[in-house]
Short mmCIF file of C-alpha atoms in Angstrom, two decimals:
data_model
loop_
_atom_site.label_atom_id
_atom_site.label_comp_id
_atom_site.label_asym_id
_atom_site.label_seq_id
_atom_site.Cartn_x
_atom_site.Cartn_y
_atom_site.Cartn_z
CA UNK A 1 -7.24 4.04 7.44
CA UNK A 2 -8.23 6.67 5.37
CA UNK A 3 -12.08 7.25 5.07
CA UNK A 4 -13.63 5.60 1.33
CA UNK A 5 -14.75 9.07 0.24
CA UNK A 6 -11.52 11.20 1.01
CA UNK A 7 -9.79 8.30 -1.45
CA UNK A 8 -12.14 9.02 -4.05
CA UNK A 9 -11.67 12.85 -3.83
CA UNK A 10 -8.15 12.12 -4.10
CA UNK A 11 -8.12 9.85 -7.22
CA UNK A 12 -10.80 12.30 -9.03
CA UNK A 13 -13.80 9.84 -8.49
CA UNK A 14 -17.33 9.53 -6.95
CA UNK A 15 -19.58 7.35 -5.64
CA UNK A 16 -21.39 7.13 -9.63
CA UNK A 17 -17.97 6.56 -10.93
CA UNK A 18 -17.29 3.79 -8.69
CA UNK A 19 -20.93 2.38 -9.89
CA UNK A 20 -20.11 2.84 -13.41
CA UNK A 21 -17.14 1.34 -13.58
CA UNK A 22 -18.42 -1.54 -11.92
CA UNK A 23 -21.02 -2.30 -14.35
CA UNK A 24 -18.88 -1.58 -17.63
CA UNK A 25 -15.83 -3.09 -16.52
CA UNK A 26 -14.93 -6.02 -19.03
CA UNK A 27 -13.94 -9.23 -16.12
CA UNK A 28 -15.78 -10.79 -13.63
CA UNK A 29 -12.60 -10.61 -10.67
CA UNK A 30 -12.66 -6.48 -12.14
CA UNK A 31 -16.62 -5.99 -11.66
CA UNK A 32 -16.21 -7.75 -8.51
CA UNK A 33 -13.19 -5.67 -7.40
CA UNK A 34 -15.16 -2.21 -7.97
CA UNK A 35 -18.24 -3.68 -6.41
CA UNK A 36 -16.28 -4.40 -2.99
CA UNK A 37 -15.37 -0.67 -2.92
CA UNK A 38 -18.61 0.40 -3.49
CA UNK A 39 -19.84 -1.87 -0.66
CA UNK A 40 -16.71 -0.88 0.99
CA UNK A 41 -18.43 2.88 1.18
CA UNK A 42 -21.61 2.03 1.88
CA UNK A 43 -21.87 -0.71 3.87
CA UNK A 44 -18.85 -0.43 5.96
CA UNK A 45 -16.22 -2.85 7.42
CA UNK A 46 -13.70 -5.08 5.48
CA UNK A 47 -15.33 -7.87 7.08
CA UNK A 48 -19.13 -7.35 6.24
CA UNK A 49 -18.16 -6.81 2.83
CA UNK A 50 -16.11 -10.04 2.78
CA UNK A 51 -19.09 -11.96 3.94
CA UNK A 52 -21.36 -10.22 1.90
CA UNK A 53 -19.05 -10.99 -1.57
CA UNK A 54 -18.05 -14.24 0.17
CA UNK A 55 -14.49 -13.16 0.13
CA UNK A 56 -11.91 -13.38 2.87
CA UNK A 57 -11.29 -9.65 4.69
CA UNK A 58 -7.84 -9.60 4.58
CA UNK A 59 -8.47 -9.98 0.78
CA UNK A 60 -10.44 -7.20 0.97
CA UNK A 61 -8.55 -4.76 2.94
CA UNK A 62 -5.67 -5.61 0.62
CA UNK A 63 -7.77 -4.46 -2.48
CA UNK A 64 -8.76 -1.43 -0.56
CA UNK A 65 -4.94 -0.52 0.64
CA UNK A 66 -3.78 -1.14 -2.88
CA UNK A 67 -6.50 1.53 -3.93
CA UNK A 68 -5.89 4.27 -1.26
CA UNK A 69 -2.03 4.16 -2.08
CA UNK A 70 -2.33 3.85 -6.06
CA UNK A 71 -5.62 4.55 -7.08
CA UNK A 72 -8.03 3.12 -10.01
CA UNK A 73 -4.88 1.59 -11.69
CA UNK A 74 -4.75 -1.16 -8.58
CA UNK A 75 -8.12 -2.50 -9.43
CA UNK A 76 -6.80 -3.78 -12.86
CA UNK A 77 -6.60 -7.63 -13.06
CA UNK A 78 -3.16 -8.95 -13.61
CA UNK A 79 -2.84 -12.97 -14.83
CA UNK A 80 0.02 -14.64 -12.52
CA UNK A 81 -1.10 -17.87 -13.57
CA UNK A 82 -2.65 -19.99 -15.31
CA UNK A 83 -4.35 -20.43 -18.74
CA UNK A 84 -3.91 -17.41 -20.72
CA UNK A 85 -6.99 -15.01 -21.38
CA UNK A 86 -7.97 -15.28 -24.83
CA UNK A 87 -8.13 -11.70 -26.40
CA UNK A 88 -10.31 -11.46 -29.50
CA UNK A 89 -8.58 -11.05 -32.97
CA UNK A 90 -10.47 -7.20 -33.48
CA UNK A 91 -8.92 -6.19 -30.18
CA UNK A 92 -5.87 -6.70 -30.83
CA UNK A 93 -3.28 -4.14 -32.13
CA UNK A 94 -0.81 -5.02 -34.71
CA UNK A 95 2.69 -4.03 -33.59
#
């Protein structure tokens, strides 16, 4: 597996990015996506991370292969099912 750092090189990040975007970003399952690759970087293994977000490490290394093959773009949360997300009115863009 490629090392954490050499992916960020490679998609034009850094460590602050990573931080940043974990903070600002606008869902939960988002924050929490960025925040496992920050952990990811610092902390180590797939499977201290898992325990540490209470997640399950194959989970985990999925999110982090996803990342290393298409970048910031993979972290984006996709609804497969259930309820719809609600997007306020101002937000969205007539056609």
């Amino acid at each position: 597996m490629v090392e954490i750092a050499a992916m960020l090189v490679r998609w034009q990040m850094d460590f602050s990015g990573v931080r940043e975007l974990m903070y600002r970003s606008p869902t939960a399952r988002k924050r929490k996506r960025w925040h496992a690759l920050r952990l990811l970087a610092q902390e180590g293994p797939t499977s201290r991370v898992a325990e540490m977000l209470e997640r399950d490490a194959h989970t985990i290394a999925i999110g982090l292969s996803d990342f290393d093959k298409g970048g910031p773009e993979t972290i984006a949360f996709e609804q497969t099912s259930g309820r719809p997300i609600l997007i306020p009115a101002e937000q969205v863009t007539p056609k």
